[in-house]
């Protein structure tokens, strides 16, 4: 290597200073014996382009763990040739007892394999990866004492990855994807070396250890949330070594099969060391795309050829329903949601247009942010329903399952994203329907009614659906503050991961605003209770009538063993307007009024009632008021014009049917009082609510005023927050809007163990928004309480784009059935009761309504990025995605690999030269 090269930007470490060139070494003193040993293990020569240099990753891996004598003895070991301590002592010219001690340490450290053969310990060396870097990083004591060895593993990939881009024949990488066996069952072209069972049945001894890649990431504080424990299975000589040196524990073949299945069920895939002999391996790794260093080569350097199996994923779009389950588990983001419907202008769905196979592959071509820039959909977009839903529930998927009568599977799919489907089926404002493509033809698909039917089926079953727990993290206690939709969702997701979760609620009744803020005629409380019962049965504990900050503090909870907190107390108090007279007797907050009606408490509301506000809460207040026997008349006044009211159109229509007067375009100026009691409200005409810039800036006609006589005024003009002493002695910052200040992605507050979401962090929104926040909080809390996990790397960005409906071909084939509806409830009847009189679609109606879905979306596979792991096939409920065998490469003997790589490199160089003179070559 040229020692006069310029310094590079290779090092990104804040703890160490990794070198890629001699200029990066910068005359720092170094140990030559470590450089020599690293070149020996790496099978490289000093002075060549591939040489090991001081402070390179190989150097950092060895230098802190070997003294001069140990390095000297290690120099006398040989590549894959087993030597006894006696043979090494003879070659080194050193005393046998000292050499034996040194070799014992060298093997324990991970710089040599050791097996006992006929009672004699035999030692040998292998390559760095897969080999000694994994072995070193599986030594927990060394990683804790010398974190540079963990970073060295990462930087080794950063050094070797770019070198290998485009020059590795398919099937030749040091690690290779092994397809999930269930994904190739029945494939007539498969061969035995591609089967997990072949490798497990071939071995007689097995061990399991932590994942070395995730150990390295964890040490760097960059874990992806997939934890390292019990992840890698060693076979044969490797298992003996791992057991002997304490890196792994011995397991049976049956246990190995169980670990493989559990990993697959949890969305992981497999890769294997690929340079033993063709068709054989000494380990099976359960990998994720966001943590695995082998998959880093495919993701960061787009060098999928180095790791790919002989297979690729193929989608049958006629069966695909764009549920996104395959997208979630794809380790390379090769699968994204796209469009199934035809377009006027053809859509280019090719993601990878330029590859390292025929292009110079410098840093500008890399995807170094792959751990934070995953996309769920193509830039050209996918179905509007999954895009518009704040929780991105796969609507198309559960509609198809319902159409097939697979109601429990439909519920399972919904509950992965929303644990309260029966609740949302009754109260959701149906954002998924707003841009439904079917709505451009006649009417949107009745998505919410379908969801309500599916959830109702479960409510009526003797045995309710219970999700399978993925893990057991019950050694860690998590506290949820508030039992509304966000808190319940966070508790549900954490319970699936096996955490010890307790929900603290200051009220005597669970459910937050679902229970106290939404009237029973929209959400019967037994429905909510049934949803909460499932969460309780999952092991979540509920404590009511306890106010954090008053009855018990955060610090008390910490002292009791709680590791993290999620504050989801909602917006519990009503806003005021600062009007003259608004403190008079007979003026109430809408939130307080709803709370009292839901608790069947005396409201003191009677006679003529004026409700001020135009949102959904104001409509709820007015419709609750009209149901009180003591109320003679209810009128609602708001600033907005009828078609600009924030309240949902259906809610407004139902209020009108219940003979509630809705008066648009009026703003209150004062509450008229007499002897401290309400007698009326003065209003003035509102001309507009927003200015030309879209800012809320109401304009009034001052001369156009009126006084409306009334006995009570209920203010429903927004909600605010009642913190009390919640954050006493806690450094939790609030925003200028008085919400909890949180990171928009992680929901972490200024106090690192306190997270917050839902209305208290975002401001008043919908229940489904709160549910989405609860899911994100669960992701963050899991990562926070587990050692070394990043809150951002590898998490789902929910990066969805809606398809361009203006570009859709007008000749869409569709079922002409009209939208199905539940029986109409006469407003004159509904206003007489707080019971929910709305029904549920019949099974016959569900069959018709689900057939109306146009199936706008479908999964799309980038053939180059796909590595053929098969994780996608296990998640698909519709047999819409399968593995197809497209290569027939077994691998290479390690001594033959260099020739194959050289041949590939020469061919690539010629292709690059041709591309440079080809005016039609594409750029990425």
PDB file of C-alpha atoms in Angstrom, residues 398-399 401-402 406-408 410-412 414 449-459 840 846:
ATOM      1  CA  UNK A 398     -58.043  -7.574   6.353  1.00  0.00           C
ATOM      2  CA  UNK A 399     -60.802  -6.841   3.836  1.00  0.00           C
ATOM      3  CA  UNK A 401     -59.377 -12.061   4.715  1.00  0.00           C
ATOM      4  CA  UNK A 402     -62.918 -11.071   5.701  1.00  0.00           C
ATOM      5  CA  UNK A 406     -61.109 -15.794   7.707  1.00  0.00           C
ATOM      6  CA  UNK A 407     -62.262 -13.466  10.445  1.00  0.00           C
ATOM      7  CA  UNK A 408     -59.815 -14.457  13.174  1.00  0.00           C
ATOM      8  CA  UNK A 410     -58.323 -10.630   9.800  1.00  0.00           C
ATOM      9  CA  UNK A 411     -58.533  -9.619  13.445  1.00  0.00           C
ATOM     10  CA  UNK A 412     -54.962 -10.787  14.048  1.00  0.00           C
ATOM     11  CA  UNK A 414     -55.659  -5.591  12.514  1.00  0.00           C
ATOM     12  CA  UNK A 449     -68.021  -1.146   9.208  1.00  0.00           C
ATOM     13  CA  UNK A 450     -66.004  -4.127   7.966  1.00  0.00           C
ATOM     14  CA  UNK A 451     -63.541  -3.687  10.838  1.00  0.00           C
ATOM     15  CA  UNK A 452     -66.433  -3.384  13.297  1.00  0.00           C
ATOM     16  CA  UNK A 453     -67.916  -6.643  11.985  1.00  0.00           C
ATOM     17  CA  UNK A 454     -64.589  -8.463  12.332  1.00  0.00           C
ATOM     18  CA  UNK A 455     -64.087  -7.178  15.883  1.00  0.00           C
ATOM     19  CA  UNK A 456     -67.698  -7.973  16.812  1.00  0.00           C
ATOM     20  CA  UNK A 457     -67.182 -11.570  15.709  1.00  0.00           C
ATOM     21  CA  UNK A 458     -64.331 -11.801  18.206  1.00  0.00           C
ATOM     22  CA  UNK A 459     -66.379 -10.149  20.978  1.00  0.00           C
ATOM     23  CA  UNK A 840     -73.401  -4.243  12.541  1.00  0.00           C
ATOM     24  CA  UNK A 846     -69.834  -8.208   4.422  1.00  0.00           C
TER      25      UNK A 846
END
